[in-house]
Short mmCIF file of C-alpha atoms in Angstrom, two decimals:
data_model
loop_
_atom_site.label_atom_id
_atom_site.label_comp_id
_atom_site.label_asym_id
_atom_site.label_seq_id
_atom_site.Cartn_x
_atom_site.Cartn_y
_atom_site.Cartn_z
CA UNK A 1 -78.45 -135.09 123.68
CA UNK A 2 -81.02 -137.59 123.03
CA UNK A 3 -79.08 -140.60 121.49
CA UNK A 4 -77.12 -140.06 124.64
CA UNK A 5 -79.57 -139.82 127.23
CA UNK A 6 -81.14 -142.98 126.27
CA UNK A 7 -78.17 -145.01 124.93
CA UNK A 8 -79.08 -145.88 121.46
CA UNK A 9 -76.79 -148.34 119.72
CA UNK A 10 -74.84 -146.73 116.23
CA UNK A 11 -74.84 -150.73 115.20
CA UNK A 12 -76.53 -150.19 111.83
CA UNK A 13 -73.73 -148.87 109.79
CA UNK A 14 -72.89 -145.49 108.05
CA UNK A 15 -76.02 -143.44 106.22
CA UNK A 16 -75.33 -142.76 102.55
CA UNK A 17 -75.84 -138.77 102.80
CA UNK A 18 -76.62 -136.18 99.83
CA UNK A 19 -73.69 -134.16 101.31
CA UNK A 20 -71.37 -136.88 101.66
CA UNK A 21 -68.72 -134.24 103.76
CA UNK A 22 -68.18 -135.91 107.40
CA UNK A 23 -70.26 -133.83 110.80
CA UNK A 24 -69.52 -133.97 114.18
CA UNK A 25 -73.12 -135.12 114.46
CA UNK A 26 -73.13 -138.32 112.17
CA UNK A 27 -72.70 -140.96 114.27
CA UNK A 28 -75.69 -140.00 116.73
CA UNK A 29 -77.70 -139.36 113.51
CA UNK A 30 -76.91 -142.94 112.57
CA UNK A 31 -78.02 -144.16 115.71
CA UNK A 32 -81.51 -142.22 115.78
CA UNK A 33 -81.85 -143.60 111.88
CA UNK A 34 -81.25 -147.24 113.54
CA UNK A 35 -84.52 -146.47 115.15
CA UNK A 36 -86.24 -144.96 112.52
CA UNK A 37 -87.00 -141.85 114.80
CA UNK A 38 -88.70 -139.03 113.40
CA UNK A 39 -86.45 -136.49 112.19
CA UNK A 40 -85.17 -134.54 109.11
CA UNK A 41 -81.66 -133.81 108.00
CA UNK A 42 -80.74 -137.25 108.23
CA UNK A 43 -79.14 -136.52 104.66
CA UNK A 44 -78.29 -133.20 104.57
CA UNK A 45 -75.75 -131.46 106.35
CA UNK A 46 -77.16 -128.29 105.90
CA UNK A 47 -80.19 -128.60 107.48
CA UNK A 48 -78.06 -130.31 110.49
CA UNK A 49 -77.05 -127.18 111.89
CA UNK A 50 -80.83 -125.80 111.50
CA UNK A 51 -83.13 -124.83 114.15
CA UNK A 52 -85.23 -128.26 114.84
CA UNK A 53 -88.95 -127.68 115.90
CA UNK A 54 -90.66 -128.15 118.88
CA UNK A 55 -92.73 -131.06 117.65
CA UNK A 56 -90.46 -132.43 115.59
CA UNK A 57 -88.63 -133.23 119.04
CA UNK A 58 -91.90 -134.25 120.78
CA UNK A 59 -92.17 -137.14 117.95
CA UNK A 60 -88.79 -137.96 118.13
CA UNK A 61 -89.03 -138.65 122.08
CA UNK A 62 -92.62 -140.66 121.82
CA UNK A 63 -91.33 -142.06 119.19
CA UNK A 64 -88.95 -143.61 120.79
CA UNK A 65 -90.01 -143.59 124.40
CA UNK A 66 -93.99 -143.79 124.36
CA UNK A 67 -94.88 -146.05 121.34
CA UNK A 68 -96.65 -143.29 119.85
CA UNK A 69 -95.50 -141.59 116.24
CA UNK A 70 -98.26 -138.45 115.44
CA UNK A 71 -97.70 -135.21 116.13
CA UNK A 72 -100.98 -135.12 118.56
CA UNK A 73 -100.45 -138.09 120.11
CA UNK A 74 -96.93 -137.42 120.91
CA UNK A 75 -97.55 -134.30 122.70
CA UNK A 76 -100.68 -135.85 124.70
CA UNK A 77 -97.99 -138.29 125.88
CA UNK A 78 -95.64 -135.47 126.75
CA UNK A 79 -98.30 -133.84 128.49
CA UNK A 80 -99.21 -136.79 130.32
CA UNK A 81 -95.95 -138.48 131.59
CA UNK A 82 -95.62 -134.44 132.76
CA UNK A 83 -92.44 -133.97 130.17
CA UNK A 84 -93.72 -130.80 129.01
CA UNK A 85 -96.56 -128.33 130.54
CA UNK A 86 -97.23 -126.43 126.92
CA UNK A 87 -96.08 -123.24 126.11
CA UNK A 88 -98.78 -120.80 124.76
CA UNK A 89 -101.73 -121.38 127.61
CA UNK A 90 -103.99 -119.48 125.57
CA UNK A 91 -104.87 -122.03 123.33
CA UNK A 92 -105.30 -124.63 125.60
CA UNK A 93 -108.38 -127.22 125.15
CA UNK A 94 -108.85 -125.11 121.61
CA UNK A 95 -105.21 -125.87 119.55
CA UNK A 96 -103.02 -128.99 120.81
CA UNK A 97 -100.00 -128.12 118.47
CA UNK A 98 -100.53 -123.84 119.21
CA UNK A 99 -100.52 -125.08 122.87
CA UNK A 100 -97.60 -126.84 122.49
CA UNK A 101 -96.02 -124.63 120.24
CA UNK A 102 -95.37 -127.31 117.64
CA UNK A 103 -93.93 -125.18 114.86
CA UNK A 104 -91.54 -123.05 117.62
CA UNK A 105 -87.42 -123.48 117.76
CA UNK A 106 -86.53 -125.76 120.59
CA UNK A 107 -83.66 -124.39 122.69
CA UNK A 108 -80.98 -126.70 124.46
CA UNK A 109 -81.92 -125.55 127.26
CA UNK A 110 -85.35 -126.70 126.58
CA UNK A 111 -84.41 -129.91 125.56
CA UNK A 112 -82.36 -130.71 129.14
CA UNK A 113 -85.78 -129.36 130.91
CA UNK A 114 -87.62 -132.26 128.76
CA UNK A 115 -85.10 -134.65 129.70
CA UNK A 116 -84.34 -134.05 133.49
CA UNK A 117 -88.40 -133.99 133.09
CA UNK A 118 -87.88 -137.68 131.95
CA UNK A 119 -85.78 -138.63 134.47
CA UNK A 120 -87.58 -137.67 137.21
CA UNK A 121 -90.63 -139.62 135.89
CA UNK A 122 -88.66 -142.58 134.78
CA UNK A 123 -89.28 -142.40 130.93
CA UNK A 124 -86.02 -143.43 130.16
CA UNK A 125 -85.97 -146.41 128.11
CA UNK A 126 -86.73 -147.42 124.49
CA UNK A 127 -89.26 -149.40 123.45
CA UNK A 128 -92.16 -150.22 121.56
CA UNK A 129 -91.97 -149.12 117.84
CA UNK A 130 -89.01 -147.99 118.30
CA UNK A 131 -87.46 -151.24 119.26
CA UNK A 132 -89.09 -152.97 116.37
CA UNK A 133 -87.71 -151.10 114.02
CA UNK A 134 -84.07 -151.26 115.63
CA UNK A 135 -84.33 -155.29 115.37
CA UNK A 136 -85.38 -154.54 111.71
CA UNK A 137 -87.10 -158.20 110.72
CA UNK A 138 -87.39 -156.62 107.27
CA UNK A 139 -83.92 -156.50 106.60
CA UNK A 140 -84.21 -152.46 105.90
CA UNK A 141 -80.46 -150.59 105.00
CA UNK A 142 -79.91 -147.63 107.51
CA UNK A 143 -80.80 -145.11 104.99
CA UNK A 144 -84.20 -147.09 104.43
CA UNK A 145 -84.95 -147.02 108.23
CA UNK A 146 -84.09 -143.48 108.62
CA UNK A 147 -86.98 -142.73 105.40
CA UNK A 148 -88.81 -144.08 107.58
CA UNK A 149 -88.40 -141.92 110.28
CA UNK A 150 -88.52 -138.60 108.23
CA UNK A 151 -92.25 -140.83 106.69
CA UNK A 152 -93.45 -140.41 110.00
CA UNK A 153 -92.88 -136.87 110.81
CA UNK A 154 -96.22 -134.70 111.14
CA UNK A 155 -96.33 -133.21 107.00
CA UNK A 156 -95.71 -129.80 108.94
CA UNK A 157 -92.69 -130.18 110.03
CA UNK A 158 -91.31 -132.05 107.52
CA UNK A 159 -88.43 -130.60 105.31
CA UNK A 160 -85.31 -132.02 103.40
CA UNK A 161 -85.22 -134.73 100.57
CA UNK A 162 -85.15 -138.75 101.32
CA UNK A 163 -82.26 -141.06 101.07
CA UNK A 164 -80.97 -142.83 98.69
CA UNK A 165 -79.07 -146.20 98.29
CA UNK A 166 -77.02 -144.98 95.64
CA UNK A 167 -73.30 -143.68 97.13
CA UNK A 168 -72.53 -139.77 95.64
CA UNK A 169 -69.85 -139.57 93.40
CA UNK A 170 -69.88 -136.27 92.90
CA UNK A 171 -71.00 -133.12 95.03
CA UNK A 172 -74.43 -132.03 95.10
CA UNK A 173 -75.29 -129.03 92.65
CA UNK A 174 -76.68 -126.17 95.44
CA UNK A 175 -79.31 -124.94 93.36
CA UNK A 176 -79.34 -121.10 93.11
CA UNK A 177 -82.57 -119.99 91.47
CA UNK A 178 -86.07 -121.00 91.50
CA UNK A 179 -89.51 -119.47 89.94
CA UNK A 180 -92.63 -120.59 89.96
CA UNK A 181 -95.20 -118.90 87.72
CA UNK A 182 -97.57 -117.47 90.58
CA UNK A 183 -100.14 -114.80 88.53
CA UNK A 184 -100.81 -111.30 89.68
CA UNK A 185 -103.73 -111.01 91.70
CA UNK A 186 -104.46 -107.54 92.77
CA UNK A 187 -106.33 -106.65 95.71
CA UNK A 188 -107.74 -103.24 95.19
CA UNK A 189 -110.39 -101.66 94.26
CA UNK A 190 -112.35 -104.74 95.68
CA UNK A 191 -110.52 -105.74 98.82
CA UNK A 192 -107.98 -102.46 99.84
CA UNK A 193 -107.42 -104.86 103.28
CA UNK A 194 -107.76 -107.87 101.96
CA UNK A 195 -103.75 -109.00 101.16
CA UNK A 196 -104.08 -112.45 102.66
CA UNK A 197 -106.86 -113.68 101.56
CA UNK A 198 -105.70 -112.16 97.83
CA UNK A 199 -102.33 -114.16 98.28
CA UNK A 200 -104.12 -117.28 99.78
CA UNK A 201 -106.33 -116.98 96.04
CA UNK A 202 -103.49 -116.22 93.74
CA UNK A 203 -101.99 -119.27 95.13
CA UNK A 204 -105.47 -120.90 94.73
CA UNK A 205 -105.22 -120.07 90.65
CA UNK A 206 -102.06 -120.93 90.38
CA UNK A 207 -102.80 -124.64 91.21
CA UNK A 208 -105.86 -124.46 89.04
CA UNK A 209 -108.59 -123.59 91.35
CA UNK A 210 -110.74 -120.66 90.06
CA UNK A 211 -112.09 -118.98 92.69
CA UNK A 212 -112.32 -115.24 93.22
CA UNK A 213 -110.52 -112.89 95.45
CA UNK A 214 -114.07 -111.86 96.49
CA UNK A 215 -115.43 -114.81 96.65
CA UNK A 216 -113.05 -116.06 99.11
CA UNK A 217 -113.39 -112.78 101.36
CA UNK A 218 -117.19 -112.68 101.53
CA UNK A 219 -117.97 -116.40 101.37
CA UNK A 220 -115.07 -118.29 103.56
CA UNK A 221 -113.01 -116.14 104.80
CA UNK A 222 -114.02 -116.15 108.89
CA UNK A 223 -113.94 -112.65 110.28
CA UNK A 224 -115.73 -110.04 113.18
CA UNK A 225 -117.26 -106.79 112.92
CA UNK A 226 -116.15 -104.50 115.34
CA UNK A 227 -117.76 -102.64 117.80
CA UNK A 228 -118.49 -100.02 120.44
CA UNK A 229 -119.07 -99.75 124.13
CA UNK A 230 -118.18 -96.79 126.51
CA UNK A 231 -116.11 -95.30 123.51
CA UNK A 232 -113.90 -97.91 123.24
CA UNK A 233 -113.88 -100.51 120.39
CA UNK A 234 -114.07 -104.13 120.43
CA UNK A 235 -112.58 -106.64 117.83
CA UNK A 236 -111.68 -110.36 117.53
CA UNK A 237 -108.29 -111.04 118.07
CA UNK A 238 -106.59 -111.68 114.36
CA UNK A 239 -105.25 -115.05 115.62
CA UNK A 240 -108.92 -116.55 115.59
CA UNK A 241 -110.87 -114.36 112.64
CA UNK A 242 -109.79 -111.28 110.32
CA UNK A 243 -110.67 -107.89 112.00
CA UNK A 244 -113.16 -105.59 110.54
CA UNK A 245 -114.18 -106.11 106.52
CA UNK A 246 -111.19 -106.45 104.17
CA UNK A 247 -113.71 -104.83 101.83
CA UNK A 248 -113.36 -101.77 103.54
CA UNK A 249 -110.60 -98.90 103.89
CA UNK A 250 -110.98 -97.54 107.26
CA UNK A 251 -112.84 -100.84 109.00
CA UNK A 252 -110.95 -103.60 107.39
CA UNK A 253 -107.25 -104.90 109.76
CA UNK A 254 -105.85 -108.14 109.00
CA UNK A 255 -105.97 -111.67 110.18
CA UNK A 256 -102.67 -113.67 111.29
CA UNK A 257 -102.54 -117.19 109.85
CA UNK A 258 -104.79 -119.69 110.93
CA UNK A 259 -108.01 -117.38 109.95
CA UNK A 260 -106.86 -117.73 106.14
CA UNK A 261 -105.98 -121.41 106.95
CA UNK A 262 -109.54 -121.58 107.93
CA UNK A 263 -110.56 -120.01 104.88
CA UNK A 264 -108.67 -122.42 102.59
CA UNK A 265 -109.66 -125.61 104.30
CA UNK A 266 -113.53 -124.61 104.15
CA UNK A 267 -113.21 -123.85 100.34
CA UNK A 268 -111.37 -127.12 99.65
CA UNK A 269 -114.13 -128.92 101.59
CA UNK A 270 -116.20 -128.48 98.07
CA UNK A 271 -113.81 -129.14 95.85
CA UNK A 272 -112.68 -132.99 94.85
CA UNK A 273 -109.19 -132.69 94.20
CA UNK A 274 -108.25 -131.57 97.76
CA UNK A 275 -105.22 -129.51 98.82
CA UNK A 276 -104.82 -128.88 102.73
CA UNK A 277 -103.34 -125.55 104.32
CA UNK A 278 -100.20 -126.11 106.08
CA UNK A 279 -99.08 -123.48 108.96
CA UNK A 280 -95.22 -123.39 108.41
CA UNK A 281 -95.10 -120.34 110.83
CA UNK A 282 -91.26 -120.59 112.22
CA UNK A 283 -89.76 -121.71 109.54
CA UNK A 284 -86.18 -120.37 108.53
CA UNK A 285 -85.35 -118.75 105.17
CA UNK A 286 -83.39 -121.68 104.19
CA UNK A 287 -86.78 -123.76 105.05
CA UNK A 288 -88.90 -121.32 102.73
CA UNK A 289 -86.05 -121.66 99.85
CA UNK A 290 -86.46 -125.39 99.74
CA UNK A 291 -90.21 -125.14 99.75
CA UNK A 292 -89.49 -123.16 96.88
CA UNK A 293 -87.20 -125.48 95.45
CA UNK A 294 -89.53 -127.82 95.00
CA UNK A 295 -92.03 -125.70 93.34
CA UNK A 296 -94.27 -124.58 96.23
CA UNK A 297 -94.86 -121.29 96.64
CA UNK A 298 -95.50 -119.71 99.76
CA UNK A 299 -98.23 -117.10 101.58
CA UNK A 300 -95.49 -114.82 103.84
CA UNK A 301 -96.52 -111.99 106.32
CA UNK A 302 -94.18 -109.12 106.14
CA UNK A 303 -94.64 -105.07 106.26
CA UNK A 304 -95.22 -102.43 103.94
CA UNK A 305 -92.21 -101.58 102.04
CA UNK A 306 -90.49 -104.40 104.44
CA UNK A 307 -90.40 -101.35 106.89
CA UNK A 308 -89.92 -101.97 110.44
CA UNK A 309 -93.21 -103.29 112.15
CA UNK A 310 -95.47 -100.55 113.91
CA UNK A 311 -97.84 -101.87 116.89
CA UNK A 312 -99.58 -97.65 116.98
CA UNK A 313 -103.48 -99.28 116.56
CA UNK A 314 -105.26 -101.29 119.12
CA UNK A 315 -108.56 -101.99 119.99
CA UNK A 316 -109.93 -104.27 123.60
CA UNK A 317 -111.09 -108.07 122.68
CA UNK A 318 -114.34 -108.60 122.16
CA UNK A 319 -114.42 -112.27 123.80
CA UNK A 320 -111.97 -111.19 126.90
CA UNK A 321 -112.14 -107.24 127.34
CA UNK A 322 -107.99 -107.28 126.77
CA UNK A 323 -106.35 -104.65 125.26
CA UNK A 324 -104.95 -105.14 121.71
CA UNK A 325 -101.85 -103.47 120.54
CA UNK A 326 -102.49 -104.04 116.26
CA UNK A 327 -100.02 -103.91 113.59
CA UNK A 328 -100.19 -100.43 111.13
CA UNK A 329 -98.30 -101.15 108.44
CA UNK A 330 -98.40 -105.96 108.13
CA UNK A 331 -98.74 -106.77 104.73
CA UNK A 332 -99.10 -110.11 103.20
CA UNK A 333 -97.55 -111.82 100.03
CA UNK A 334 -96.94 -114.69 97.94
CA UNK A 335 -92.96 -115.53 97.88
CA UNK A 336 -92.68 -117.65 94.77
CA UNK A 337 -88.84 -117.52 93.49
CA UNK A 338 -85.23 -115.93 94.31
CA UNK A 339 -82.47 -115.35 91.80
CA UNK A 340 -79.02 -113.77 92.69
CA UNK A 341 -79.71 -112.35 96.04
CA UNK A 342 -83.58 -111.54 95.41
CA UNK A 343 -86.91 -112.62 95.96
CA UNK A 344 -89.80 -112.92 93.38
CA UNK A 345 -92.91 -111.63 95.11
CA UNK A 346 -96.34 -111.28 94.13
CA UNK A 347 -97.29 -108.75 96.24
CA UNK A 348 -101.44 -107.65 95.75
CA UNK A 349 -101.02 -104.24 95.96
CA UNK A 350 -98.13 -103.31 93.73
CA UNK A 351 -98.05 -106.43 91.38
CA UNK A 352 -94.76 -108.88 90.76
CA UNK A 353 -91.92 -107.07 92.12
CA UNK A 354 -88.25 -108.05 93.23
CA UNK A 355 -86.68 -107.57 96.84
CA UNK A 356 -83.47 -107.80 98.26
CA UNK A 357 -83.23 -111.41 99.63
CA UNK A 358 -82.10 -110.05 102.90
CA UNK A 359 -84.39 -107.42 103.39
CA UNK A 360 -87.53 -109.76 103.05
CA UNK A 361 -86.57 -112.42 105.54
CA UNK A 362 -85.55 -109.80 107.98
CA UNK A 363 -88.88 -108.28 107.25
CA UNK A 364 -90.88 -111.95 107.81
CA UNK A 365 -88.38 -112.67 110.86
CA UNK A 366 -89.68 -109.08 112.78
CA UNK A 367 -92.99 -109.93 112.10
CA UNK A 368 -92.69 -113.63 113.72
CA UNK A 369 -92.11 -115.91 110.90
CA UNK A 370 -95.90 -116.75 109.84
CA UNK A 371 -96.30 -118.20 106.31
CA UNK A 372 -98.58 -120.99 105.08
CA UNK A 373 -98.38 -123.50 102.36
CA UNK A 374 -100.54 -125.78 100.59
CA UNK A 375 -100.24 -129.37 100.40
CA UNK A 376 -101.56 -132.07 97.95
CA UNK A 377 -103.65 -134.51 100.53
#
């Protein structure tokens, strides 16, 4: 919809593809690569017929329309040419990309509201970086301009290998197992509501850091008390800071995943050799198999048992006075490996266990895809 709406020229030649198989999509693929727009898949036909992102489209159209190539300044020009108004108001003026939505599925339909948006205020026309890299004075091969392109994406939203310049002779090997040697970290007696901040830490030891469980809860780990007034209590919302004390049974809830972002990113601000937490919430399954793939494993919010969510708690916001329908039964894990139609799972209260490969990523899909990673900065 995109190559088509603003005419870009497939003049560049034919992108040398891990999945050499021909898609009805290649040739508009080509012509985004001939721009070196920011996208992934440009290799792989597999993640082709994926979901794309919310901001991976927002850099792909600044990119190529507003000589801009971050994530933040793509959707400040978004915002400003009045493409897009934003679609979670609550975090306006506190969370550009939550306002935005960054890591959310774009829908067709929401793509032709961006571009009649365009149209109507005349942002129709390449230029900028965009045309620099399509007259290529370096000389670049398609597949280099289209690395590029998948260079420039926000490290978020990036997924899928790079190209190469070698042709494939031979079909690519799907690979059908991965493990990746995650210890067990367990949360109780110490922390009996403390799962995510236990996963965050396993994941913590398992790239060397040695930092407590505790450590991490009392020390960085941002969360409220709660309270009463009138009889009724009053909490933080688990978006901005866990709920309660994970140290204890009956006052300890949970967080959601930017709290325990929060949490890693404060601890790695003493530490030299720097990793940086990633929210990956919205990412498919085949998304979380690749990160595991290549050897990262990954924080996941599920349920108990991978039962089916329960919203029977609540308690009013302490900032807004709104009442708060809270999750009985969330849990929180570390996915690190699948064999054979199951997941390996370090899961803090019961240990390494296996799970039906199905049953988990329905689980993680009911409870609104939220996972984290870390990344090497």
């Amino acid at each position: 919809m995109l190559a088509q709406f603003l005419g870009l020229q497939d003049d560049k030649g034919d992108l040398i593809k891990y999945t050499p198989a021909s898609h009805w999509s290649d040739s508009y693929y080509d012509s985004l690569a001939a721009y070196g727009t920011p996208l992934n898949a440009y290799f792989d036909n597999k993640l082709k017929v994926e979901p794309v992102k919310r901001g991976v489209v927002a850099q792909a159209i600044s990119h190529l329309t507003g000589n801009v190539n971050s994530l933040d300044e793509s959707i400040n020009f978004m915002m400003d040419k009045g493409i897009t108004t934003g679609q979670n108001p609550q975090f306006e003026g506190e969370d550009l990309k939550e306002f935005f939505g960054s890591s959310n599925t774009l829908t067709r339909a929401q793509l032709a509201v961006f571009l009649y948006s365009m149209l109507i205020v005349d942002v129709r026309d390449v230029t900028g970086i965009a045309v620099e890299v399509h007259n290529n004075k370096e000389g670049l091969s398609l597949v280099a301009l289209a690395n590029k392109g998948m260079n420039t994406l926000d490290r978020s939203l990036r997924i899928g290998q790079l190209g190469s310049e070698t042709p494939i002779s031979e079909p690519v090997v799907e690979v059908k197992e991965a493990y990746i040697a995650v210890k067990k970290l367990m949360q109780n007696p110490e922390l009996p509501n403390g799962c995510e901040i236990v996963s965050l830490t396993a994941i913590f030891n398992y790239y060397g850091y040695a930092v407590s469980k505790t450590t991490m809860a009392d020390q960085y780990l941002p969360k409220q008390a709660f309270s009463w007034k009138q009889g009724k209590r009053f909490g933080p919302h688990p978006y901005n800071m866990y709920a309660g004390n994970p140290r204890s049974k009956t006052g300890g809830w949970y967080s959601l995943v930017p709290p325990i972002m929060q949490a890693s990113n404060k601890y790695m601000a003493t530490q030299k050799n720097k990793m940086t937490a990633i929210n990956i919430t919205g990412s498919s399954k085949e998304e979380l198999i690749t990160y595991l793939n290549n050897g990262v494993p990954v924080v996941v919010w599920v349920t108990l048992d991978l039962s089916k969510p329960q919203l029977s708690g609540h308690w009013y916001l302490s900032d807004t006075g709104e009442y708060y329908k809270a999750y009985t039964n969330l849990h929180t894990v570390v996915l690190h490996g699948y064999k054979e139609g199951k997941v390996h799972v370090m899961n803090p209260l019961k240990g390494q266990v296996e799970y039906n490969m199905n049953a988990f990523f329905k689980s993680y899909e009911e409870m609104g895809k939220r996972a984290l990673i870390l990344e090497k900065e």
